[in-house]
Short mmCIF file of C-alpha atoms in Angstrom, two decimals:
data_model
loop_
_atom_site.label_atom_id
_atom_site.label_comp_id
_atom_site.label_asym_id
_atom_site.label_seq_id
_atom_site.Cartn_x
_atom_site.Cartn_y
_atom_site.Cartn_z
CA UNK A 1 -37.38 -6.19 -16.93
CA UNK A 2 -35.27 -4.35 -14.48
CA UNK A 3 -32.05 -6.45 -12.57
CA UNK A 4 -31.52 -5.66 -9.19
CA UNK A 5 -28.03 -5.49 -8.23
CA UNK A 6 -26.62 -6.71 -4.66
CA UNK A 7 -24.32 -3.98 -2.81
CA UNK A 8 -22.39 -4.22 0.13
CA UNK A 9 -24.84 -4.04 2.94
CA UNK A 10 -23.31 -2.96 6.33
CA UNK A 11 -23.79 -6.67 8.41
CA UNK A 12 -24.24 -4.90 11.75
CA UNK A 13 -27.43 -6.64 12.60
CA UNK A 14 -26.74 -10.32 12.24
CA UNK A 15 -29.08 -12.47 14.16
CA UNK A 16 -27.12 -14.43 16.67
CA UNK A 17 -28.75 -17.96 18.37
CA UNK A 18 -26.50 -18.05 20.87
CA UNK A 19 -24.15 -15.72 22.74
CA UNK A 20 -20.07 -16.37 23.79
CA UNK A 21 -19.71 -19.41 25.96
CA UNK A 22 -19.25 -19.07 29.50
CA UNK A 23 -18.03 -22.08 30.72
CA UNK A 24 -14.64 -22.51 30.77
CA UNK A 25 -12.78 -24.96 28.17
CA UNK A 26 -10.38 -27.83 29.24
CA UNK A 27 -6.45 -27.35 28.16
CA UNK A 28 -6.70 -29.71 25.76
CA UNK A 29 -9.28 -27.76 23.92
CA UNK A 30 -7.77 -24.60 24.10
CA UNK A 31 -4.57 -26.51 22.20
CA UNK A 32 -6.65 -27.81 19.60
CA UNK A 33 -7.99 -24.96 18.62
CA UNK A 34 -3.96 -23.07 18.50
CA UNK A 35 -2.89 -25.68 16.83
CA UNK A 36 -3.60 -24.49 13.17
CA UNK A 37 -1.70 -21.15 13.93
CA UNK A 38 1.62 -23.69 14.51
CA UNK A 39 0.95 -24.61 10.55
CA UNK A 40 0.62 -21.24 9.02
CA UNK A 41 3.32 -19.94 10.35
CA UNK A 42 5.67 -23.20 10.07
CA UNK A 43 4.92 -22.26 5.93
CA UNK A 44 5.00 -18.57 5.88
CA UNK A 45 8.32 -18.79 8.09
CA UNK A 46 10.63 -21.22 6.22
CA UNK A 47 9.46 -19.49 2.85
CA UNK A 48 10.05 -15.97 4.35
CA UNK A 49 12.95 -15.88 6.23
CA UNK A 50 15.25 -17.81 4.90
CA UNK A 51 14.00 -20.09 1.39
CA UNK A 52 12.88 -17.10 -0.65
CA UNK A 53 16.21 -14.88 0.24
CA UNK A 54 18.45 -17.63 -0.41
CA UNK A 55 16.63 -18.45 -4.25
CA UNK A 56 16.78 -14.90 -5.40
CA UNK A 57 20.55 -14.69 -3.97
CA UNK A 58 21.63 -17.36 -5.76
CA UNK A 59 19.56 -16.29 -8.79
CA UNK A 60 19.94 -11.60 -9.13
CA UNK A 61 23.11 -11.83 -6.62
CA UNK A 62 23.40 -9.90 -3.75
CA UNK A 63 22.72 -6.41 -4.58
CA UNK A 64 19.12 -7.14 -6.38
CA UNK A 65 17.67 -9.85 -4.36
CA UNK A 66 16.59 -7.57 -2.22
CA UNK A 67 14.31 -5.60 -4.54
CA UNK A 68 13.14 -9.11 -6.20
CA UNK A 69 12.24 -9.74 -2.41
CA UNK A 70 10.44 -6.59 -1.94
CA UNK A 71 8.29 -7.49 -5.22
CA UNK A 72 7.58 -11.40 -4.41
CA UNK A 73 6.17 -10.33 -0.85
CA UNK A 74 4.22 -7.18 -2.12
CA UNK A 75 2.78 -8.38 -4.63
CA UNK A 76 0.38 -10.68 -3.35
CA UNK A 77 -0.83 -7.91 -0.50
CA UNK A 78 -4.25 -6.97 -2.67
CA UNK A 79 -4.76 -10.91 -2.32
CA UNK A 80 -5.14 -11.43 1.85
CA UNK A 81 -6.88 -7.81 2.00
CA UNK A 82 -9.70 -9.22 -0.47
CA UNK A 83 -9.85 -12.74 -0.24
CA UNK A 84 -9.09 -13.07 4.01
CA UNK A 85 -12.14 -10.78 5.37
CA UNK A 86 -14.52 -11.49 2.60
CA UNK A 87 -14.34 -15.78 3.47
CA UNK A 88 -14.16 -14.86 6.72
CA UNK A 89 -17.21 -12.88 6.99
CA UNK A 90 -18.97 -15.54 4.64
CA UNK A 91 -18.04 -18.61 7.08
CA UNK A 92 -19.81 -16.51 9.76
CA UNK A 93 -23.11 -17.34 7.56
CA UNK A 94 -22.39 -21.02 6.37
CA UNK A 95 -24.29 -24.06 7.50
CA UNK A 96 -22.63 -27.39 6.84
CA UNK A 97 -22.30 -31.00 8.56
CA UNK A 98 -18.82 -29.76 9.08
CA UNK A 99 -19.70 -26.74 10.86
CA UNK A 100 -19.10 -22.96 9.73
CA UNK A 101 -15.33 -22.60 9.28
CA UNK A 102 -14.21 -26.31 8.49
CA UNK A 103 -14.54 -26.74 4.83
CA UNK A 104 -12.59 -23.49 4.14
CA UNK A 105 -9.85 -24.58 6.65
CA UNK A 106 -10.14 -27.58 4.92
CA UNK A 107 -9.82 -26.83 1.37
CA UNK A 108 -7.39 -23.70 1.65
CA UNK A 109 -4.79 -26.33 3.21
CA UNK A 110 -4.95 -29.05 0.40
CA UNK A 111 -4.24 -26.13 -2.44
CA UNK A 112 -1.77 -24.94 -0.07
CA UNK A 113 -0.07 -28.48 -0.74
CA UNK A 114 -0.43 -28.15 -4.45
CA UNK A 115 1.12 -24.61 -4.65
CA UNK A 116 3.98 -25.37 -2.25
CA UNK A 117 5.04 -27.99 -4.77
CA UNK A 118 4.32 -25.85 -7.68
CA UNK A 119 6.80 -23.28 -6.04
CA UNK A 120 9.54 -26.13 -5.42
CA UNK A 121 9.54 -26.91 -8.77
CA UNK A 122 9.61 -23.48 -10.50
CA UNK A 123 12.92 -21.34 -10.69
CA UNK A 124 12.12 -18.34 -13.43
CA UNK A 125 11.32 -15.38 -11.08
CA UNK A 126 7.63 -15.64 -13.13
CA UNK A 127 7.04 -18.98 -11.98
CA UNK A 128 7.86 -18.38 -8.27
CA UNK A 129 5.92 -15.42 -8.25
CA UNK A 130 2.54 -16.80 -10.16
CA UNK A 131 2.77 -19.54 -7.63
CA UNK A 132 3.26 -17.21 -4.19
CA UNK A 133 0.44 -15.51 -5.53
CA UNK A 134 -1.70 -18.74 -5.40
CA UNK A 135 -0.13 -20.03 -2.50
CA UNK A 136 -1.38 -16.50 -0.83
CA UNK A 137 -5.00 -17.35 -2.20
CA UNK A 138 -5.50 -20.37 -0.99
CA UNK A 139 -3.84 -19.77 2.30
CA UNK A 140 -5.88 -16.46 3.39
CA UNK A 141 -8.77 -19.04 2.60
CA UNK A 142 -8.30 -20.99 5.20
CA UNK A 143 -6.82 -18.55 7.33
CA UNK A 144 -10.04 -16.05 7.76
CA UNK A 145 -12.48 -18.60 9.03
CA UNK A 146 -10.37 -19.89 11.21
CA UNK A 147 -9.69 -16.35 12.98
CA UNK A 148 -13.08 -17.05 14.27
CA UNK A 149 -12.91 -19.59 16.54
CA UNK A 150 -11.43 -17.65 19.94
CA UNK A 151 -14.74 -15.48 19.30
CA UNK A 152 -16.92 -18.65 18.90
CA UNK A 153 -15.83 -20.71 21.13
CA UNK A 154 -13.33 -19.56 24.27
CA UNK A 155 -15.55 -17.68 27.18
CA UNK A 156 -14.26 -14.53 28.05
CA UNK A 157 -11.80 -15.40 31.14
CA UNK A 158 -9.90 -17.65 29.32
CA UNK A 159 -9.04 -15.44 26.16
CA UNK A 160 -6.07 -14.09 27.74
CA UNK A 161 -5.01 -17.59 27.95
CA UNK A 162 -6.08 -18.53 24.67
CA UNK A 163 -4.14 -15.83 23.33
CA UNK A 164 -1.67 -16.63 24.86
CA UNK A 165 -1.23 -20.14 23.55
CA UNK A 166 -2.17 -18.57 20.03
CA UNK A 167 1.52 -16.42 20.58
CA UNK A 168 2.94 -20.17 21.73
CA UNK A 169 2.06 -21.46 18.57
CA UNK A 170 2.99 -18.63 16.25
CA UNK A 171 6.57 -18.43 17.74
CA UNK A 172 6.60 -22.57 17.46
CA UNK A 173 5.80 -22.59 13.87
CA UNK A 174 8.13 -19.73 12.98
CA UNK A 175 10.89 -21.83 14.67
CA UNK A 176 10.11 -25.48 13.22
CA UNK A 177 9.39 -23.07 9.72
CA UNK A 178 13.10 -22.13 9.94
CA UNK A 179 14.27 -25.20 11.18
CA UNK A 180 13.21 -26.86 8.08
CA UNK A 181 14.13 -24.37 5.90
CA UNK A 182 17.41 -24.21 7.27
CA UNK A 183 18.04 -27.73 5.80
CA UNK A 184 18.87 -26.31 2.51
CA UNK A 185 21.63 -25.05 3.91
CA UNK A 186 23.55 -27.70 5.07
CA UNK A 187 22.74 -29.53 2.29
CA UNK A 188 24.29 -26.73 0.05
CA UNK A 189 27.59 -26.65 2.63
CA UNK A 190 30.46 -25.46 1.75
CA UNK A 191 29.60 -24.55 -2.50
CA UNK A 192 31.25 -21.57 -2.96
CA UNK A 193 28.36 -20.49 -6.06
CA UNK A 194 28.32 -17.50 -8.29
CA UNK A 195 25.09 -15.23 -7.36
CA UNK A 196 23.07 -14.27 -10.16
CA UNK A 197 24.08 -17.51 -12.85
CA UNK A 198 21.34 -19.93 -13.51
CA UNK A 199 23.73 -22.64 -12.82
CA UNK A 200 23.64 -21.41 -9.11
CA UNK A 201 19.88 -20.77 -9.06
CA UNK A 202 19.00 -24.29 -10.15
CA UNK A 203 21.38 -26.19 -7.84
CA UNK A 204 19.81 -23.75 -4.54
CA UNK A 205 16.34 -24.66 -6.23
CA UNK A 206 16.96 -28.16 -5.48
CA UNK A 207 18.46 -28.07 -1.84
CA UNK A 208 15.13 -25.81 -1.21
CA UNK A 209 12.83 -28.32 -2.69
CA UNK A 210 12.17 -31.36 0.10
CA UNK A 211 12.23 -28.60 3.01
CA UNK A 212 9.49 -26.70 0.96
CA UNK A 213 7.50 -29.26 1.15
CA UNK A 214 8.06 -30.41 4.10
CA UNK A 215 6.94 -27.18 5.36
CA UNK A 216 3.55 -27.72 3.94
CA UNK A 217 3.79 -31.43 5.68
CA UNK A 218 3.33 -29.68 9.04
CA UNK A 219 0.53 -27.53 7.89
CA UNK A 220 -1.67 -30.76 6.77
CA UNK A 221 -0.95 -32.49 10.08
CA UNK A 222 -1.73 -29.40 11.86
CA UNK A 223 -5.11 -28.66 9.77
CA UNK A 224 -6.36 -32.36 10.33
CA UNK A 225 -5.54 -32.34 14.04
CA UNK A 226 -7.88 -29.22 14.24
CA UNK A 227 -10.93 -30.05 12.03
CA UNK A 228 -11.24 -34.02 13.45
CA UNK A 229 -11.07 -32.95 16.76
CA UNK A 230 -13.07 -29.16 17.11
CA UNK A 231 -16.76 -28.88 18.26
CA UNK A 232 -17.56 -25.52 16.65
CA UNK A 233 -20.62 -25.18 18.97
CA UNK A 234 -22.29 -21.85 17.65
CA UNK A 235 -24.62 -22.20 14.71
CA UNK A 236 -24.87 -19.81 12.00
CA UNK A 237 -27.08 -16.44 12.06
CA UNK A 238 -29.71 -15.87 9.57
CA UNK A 239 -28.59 -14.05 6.44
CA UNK A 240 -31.99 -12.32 6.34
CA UNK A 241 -32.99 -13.05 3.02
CA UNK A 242 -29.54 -11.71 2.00
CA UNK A 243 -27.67 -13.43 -1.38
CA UNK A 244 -23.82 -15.18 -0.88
CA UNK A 245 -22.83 -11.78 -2.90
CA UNK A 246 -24.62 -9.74 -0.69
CA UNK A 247 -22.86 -11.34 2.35
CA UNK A 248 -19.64 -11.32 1.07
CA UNK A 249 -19.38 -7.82 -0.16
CA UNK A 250 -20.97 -6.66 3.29
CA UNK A 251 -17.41 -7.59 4.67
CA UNK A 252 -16.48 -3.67 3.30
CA UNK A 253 -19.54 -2.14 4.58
CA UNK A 254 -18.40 1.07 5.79
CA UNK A 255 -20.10 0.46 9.31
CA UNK A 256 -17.04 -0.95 10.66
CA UNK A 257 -15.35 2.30 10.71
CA UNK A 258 -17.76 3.38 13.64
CA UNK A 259 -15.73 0.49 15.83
CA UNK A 260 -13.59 3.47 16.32
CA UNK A 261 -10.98 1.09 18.72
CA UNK A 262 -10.83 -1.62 16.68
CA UNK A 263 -9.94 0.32 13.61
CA UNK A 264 -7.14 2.38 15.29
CA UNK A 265 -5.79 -1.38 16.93
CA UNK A 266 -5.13 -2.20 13.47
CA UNK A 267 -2.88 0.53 12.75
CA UNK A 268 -1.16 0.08 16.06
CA UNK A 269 -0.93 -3.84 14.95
CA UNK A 270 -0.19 -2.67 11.44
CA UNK A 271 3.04 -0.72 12.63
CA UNK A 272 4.20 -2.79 15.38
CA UNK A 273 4.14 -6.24 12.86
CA UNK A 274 5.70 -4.52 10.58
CA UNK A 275 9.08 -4.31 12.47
CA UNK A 276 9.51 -8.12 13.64
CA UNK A 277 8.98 -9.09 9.56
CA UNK A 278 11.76 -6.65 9.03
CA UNK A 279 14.32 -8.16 11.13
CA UNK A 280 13.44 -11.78 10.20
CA UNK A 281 13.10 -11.22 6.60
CA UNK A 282 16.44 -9.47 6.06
CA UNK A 283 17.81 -11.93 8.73
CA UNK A 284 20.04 -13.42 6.04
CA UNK A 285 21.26 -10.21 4.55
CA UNK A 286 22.22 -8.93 7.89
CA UNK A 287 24.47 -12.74 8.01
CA UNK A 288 25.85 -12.12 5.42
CA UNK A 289 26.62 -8.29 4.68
CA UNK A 290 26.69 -6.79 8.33
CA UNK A 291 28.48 -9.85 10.28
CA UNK A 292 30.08 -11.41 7.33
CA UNK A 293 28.99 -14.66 7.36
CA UNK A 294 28.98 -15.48 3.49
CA UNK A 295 28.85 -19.14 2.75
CA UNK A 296 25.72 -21.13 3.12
CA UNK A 297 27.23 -23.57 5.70
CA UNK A 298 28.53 -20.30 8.16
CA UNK A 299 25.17 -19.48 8.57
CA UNK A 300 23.78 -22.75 9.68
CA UNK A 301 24.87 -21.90 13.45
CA UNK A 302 23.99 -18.93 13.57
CA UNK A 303 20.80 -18.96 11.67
CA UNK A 304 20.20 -21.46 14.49
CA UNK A 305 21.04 -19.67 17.62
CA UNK A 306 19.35 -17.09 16.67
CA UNK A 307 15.82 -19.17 15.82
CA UNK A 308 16.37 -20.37 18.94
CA UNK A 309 17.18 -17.30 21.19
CA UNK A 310 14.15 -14.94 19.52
CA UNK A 311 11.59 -17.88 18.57
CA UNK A 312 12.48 -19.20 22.86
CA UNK A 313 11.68 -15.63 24.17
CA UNK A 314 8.90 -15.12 22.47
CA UNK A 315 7.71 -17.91 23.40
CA UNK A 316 7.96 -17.99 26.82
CA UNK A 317 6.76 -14.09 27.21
CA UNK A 318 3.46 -15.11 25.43
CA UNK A 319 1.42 -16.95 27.91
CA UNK A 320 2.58 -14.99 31.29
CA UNK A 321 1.94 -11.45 29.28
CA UNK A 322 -1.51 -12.40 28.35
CA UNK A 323 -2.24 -13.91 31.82
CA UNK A 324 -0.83 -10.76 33.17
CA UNK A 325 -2.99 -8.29 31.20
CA UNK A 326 -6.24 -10.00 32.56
CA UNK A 327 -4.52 -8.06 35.63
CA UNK A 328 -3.50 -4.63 34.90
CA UNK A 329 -4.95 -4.50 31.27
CA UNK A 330 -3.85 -5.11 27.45
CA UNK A 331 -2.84 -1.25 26.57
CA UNK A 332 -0.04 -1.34 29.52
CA UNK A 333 1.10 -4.59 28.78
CA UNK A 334 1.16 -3.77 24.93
CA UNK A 335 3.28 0.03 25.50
CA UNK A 336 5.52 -2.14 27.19
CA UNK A 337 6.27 -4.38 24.67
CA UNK A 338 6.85 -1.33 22.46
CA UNK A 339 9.34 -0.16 24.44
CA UNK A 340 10.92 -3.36 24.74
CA UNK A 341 10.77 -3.52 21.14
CA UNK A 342 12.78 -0.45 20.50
CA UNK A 343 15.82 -0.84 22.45
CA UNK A 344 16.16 -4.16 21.54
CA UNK A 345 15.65 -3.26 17.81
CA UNK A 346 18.29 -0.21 18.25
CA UNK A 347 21.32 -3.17 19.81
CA UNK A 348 20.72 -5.08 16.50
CA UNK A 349 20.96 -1.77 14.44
CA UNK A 350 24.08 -1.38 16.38
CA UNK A 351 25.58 -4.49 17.53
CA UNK A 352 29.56 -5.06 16.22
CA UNK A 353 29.57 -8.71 16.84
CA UNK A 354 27.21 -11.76 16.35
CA UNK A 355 27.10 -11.98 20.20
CA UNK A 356 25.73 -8.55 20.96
CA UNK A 357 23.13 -8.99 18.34
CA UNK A 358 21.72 -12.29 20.12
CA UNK A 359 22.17 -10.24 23.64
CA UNK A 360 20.01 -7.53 21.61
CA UNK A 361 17.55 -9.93 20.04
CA UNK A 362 16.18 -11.13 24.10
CA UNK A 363 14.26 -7.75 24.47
CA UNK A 364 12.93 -7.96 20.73
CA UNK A 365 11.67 -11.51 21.71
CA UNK A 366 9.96 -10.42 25.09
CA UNK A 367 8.69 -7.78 23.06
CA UNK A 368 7.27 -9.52 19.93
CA UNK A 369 5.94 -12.54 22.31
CA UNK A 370 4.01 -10.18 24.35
CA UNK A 371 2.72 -8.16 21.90
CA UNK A 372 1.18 -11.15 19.91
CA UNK A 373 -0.90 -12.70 23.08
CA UNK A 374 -2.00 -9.26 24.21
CA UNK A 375 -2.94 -7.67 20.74
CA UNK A 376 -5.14 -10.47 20.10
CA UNK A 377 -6.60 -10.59 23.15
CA UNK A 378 -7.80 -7.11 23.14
CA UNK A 379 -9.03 -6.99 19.61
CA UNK A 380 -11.05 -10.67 20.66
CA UNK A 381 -12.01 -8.30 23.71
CA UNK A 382 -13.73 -5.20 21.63
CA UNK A 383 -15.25 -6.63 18.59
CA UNK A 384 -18.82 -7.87 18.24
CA UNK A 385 -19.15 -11.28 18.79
CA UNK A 386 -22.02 -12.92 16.22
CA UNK A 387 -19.84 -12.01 13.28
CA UNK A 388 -16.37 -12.06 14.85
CA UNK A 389 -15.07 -14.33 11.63
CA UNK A 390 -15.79 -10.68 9.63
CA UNK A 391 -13.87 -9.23 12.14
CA UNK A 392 -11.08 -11.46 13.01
CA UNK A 393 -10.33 -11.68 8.84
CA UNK A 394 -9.99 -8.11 8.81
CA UNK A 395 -7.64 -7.46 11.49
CA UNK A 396 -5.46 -10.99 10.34
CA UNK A 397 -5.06 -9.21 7.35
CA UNK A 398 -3.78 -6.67 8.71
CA UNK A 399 -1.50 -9.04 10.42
CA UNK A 400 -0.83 -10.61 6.57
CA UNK A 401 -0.33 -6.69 5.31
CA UNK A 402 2.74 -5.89 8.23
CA UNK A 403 4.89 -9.09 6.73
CA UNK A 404 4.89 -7.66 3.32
CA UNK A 405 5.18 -3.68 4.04
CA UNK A 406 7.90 -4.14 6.94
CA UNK A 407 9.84 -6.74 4.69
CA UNK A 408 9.65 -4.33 1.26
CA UNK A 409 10.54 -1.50 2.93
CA UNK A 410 13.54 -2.55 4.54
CA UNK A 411 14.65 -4.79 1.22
CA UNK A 412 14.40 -1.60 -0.49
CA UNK A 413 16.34 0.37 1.81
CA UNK A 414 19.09 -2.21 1.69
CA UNK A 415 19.19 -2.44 -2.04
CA UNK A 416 19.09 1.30 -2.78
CA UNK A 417 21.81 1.97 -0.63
CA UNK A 418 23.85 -1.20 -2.17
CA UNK A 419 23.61 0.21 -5.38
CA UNK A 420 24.15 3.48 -4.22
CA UNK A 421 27.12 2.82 -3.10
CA UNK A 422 28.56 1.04 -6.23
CA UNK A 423 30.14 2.92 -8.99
CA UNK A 424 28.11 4.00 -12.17
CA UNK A 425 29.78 1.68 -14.57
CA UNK A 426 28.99 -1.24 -11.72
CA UNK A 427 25.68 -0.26 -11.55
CA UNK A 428 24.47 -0.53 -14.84
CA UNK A 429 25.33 -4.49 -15.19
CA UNK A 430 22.88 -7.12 -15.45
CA UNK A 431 23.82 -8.48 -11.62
CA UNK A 432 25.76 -5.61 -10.09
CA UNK A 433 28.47 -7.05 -7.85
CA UNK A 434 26.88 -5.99 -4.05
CA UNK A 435 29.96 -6.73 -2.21
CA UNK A 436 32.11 -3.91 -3.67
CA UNK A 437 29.43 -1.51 -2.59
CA UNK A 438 30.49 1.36 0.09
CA UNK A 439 27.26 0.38 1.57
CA UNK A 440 27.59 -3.05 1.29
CA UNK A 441 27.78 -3.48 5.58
CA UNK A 442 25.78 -0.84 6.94
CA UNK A 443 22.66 -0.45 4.40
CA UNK A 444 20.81 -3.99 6.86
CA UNK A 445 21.96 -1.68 9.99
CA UNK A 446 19.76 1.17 8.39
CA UNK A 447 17.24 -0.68 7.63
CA UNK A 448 16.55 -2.10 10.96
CA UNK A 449 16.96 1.38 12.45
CA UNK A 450 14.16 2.05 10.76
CA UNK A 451 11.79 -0.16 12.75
CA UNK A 452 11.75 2.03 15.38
CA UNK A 453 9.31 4.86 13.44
CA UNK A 454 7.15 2.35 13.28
CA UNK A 455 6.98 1.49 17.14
CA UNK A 456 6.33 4.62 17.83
CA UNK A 457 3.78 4.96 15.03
CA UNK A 458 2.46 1.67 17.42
CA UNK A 459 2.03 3.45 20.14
CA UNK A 460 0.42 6.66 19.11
CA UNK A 461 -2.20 4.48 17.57
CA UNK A 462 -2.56 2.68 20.65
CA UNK A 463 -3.52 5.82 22.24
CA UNK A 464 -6.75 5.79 20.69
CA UNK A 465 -8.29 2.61 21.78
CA UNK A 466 -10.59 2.17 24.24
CA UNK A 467 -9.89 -1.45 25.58
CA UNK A 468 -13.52 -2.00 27.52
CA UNK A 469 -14.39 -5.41 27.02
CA UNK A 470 -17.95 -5.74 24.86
CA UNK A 471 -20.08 -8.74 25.26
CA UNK A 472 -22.32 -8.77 22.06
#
C-alpha cells in the first residue's frame, strides 16, 4: 500500500464567496477592529523596553545584559516566522460559529496569560527564556488571524483610515506597555543594588512581577472587546479537497515570490522596523550609560517624558499620514518618513543632553507614526484579497522579525564595545564591571548611528514596489 504525502501546494487559487466590502464602516467599527493591536503591543512594549533590560541588569550587570538581551529576543525569531503565517493562512480556511479568526485570537490570548505569569515568576536566565519562547507561540497565534481583518472587512476607501487608527493603537499600547512597566521602577526607588548578584536579581524580579501581569490584563480586555463585538462578514473559501496539512504548509508555497511588490515591501518594512526597536530597546542603556542616569528612580522622569514625547508624535502623525497618502500616494508619504527618520535618529546618536535627545526624538516620532499607517496601508492595498490572513501573517512577521534583529544588533554593538573597552584582566570575570569601560558612554551612541543603514536599506527597497491598488 503506497502513502501519499501532502506538500506545500501554492494557495493561489482559493475560491472566494464574496469579494472586499464596499460600503463604508461606521467609526465605531473601525475601533473595534484596532483595538486588539492596543493589547499586543501594551505586552510586547513593557516586556521589551524596559522589564526585560532592567532583569538581566540587575542579574549579568551592565556590560553583559546586553548580549543576554540580544539572545532572549533572537531566540524566539524561528517561532513568529513559522507559527504567524502558517495560522494565519489556516484561519483563512476555518469555518466555526465564531467565525474564521476568533478562536485563534481567542485562545492565543488566554496562554498569553499563563506564560506572562510563568515569566513573572521565573528568574534563572533558562526559565525566562523557555517562557518568552512560549509566550512568542502563543502570541503569533493569535496575532496572524487577526492580521486579516482590514482585508476582510474595511472597503477600500477607508483603509487609509483604518490604518491609520491601526498606527493609533500601536503607539497607544507601546505607551500604556511602558507606563506599566515603568512601575517597577518606582517601586525599586532609590536601592542602590549590585548588578549581576542574585540578591539584586530576585528583589528586581519582584518589583517586575504585578506590572507583568498587568500588562497581559490589558491584552484580555482588549481581546474580549474585539471578539464580542466583530461581525467577521466573509465566509471561508473552499479548501478544494485539500487536508489541514496541506493548507497549512501551502503558507510557503513558493508562488508568493511572484507578488514581486509585496515581497520587496517586506524588506523595506524589514529595515525600516528594525531601527525604532533599536532605539526603544536600548532606551535604558542609553539612560543610563550615555546621559548618566543610573539609579532606577532617575529614570522614572525621563523614561516618562520620553514615552510621552515619541509614543504622542507618533501618534498624532498616524491618522493625518494615512489620510494624506489616499492623496498623493503611500511610496511618497513612506520616503518621507525615512527621511524624517534619519535625522531624527542622527540628533539622538548625537545629542549631549537629555533635552536635545527629546528635541531629536519629535522627527523619529513623525517618522515611525507615519510609516506604520502608510506601510500597512499599501501592503492591505497590493495583496490578494480571498487569502489576505496568508498574507497579512507573513508580512506581521516580518514586522515580529525587525523587533528582534534591530534590538540584537544594537545590544551587541553596545556590549562588544563595553567589553572592548575594559582591560583584559576585567574582562575575563564572571560580571565584568561595564562602567570602567572606555566605551562605557559612547558604545549606545554607536549603536543608534547605526539605524541609519538600515533607512536607507528602507528606501532602496521601496524603490521596487509598485503601489497600484489590486482588487482580487
Amino acid at each position: 500500500m503506497s502513502t501519499t504525502h501532502p506538500v506545500a501546494t501554492p494557495l493561489t487559487e482559493p475560491i472566494a464567496p464574496a469579494g472586499r466590502p464596499t460600503l463604508p464602516l461606521p467609526l465605531r467599527h473601525l475601533l473595534n477592529l484596532s483595538i486588539y493591536w492596543l493589547g499586543i503591543n501594551v505586552i510586547w512594549s513593557g516586556l521589551g523596553n524596559l522589564i526585560y533590560q532592567e532583569r538581566l541588569r540587575a542579574e549579568w550587570g551592565e556590560a553583559l545584559a546586553p548580549t543576554y538581551l540580544a539572545l532572549l529576543i533572537t531566540a524566539p525569531l524561528f517561532i513568529a516566522i513559522l507559527i504567524q503565517p502558517t495560522v494565519a493562512t489556516v484561519s483563512d480556511y476555518t469555518t466555526s460559529r465564531w467565525g474564521r479568526r476568533k478562536p485563534y485570537i481567542f485562545i492565543g490570548t488566554l496562554l498569553d496569560m499563563v506564560f506572562l505569569w510563568a515569566l513573572a515568576e521565573s528568574n534563572a536566565f533558562v526559565g525566562i527564556l523557555a517562557f518568552v519562547l512560549l509566550l512568542q507561540l502563543s502570541s503569533n497565534f493569535a496575532q496572524g488571524p487577526f492580521q486579516g481583518y482590514v482585508p476582510d472587512l474595511v472597503p477600500a476607501r477607508q483603509v487609509g483610515l483604518a490604518s491609520g487608527l491601526m498606527g493609533v493603537m500601536i503607539i497607544g499600547g507601546q505607551m500604556i506597555g511602558l507606563g506599566i512597566a515603568a512601575l517597577g521602577l518606582a517601586i525599586l526607588g532609590d536601592q542602590r543594588l549590585q548588578p549581576g548578584t542574585a540578591e539584586a536579581a530576585e528583589i528586581v524580579r519582584q518589583a517586575f512581577f504585578l506590572p507583568t501581569l498587568a500588562l497581559g490584563v490589558i491584552e484580555l480586555v482588549t481581546m474580549l472587546l474585539l471578539v464580542l463585538t466583530i461581525d467577521e462578514g466573509r465566509v471561508a473559501p473552499s479548501r478544494g479537497g485539500r487536508s489541514w496539512r496541506q493548507i497549512a504548509l501551502g503558507a510557503w508555497g513558493t508562488d508568493i515570490l511572484r507578488q514581486r511588490s509585496y515581497v520587496w515591501m517586506l524588506v523595506s518594512r524589514l529595515f525600516f522596523l528594525m531601527a525604532p526597536a533599536l532605539l526603544t530597546g536600548l532606551g535604558p542603556f542609553y539612560l543610563a550609560q550615555t546621559l548618566g542616569f543610573h539609579l532606577h528612580s532617575d529614570r522614572i522622569m525621563p523614561t516618562v517624558v520620553i514615552g510621552v514625547v515619541f509614543g504622542g508624535v507618533t501618534g498624532l502623525s498616524a491618522i493625518p499620514a494615512a489620510r494624506f497618502s489616499d492623496r498623493i500616494g503611500r511610496k511618497r508619504i513612506i520616503y518621507g518618513a525615512i527621511a524624517l527618520g534619519m535625522v531624527g535618529m542622527a540628533g539622538v546618536a548625537l545629542a549631549p543632553s537629555f533635552a536635545l535627545t527629546v528635541l531629536a526624538l519629535i522627527p523619529v516620532g513623525i517618522s515611525a507614526g507615519s510609516f506604520l499607517a502608510v506601510d500597512w496601508a499599501l501592503i492591505t492595498d497590493i495583496i490578494p484579497k480571498a487569502t489576505a490572513g496568508r498574507y497579512m501573517g507573513i508580512s506581521n512577521a516580518a514586522t515580529a522579525i525587525a523587533g528582534p534583529l534591530g534590538l540584537g544588533i544594537g545590544s551587541l554593538i553596545v556590549s562588544s564595545l563595553v567589553l572592548f573597552g575594559l582591560p583584559p584582566e576585567l574582562r575575563e570575570l564572571p560580571t565584568p564591571p561595564g562602567e570602567l569601560s572606555t566605551w562605557y558612554e559612547a558604545a549606545p551612541r554607536v549603536a543608534m548611528a547605526v539605524t541609519l543603514i538600515f533607512f536607507a536599506i528602507s528606501a532602496w527597497a521601496l524603490r521596487h514596489v509598485d503601489e497600484r491598488r489590486r482588487e482580487d
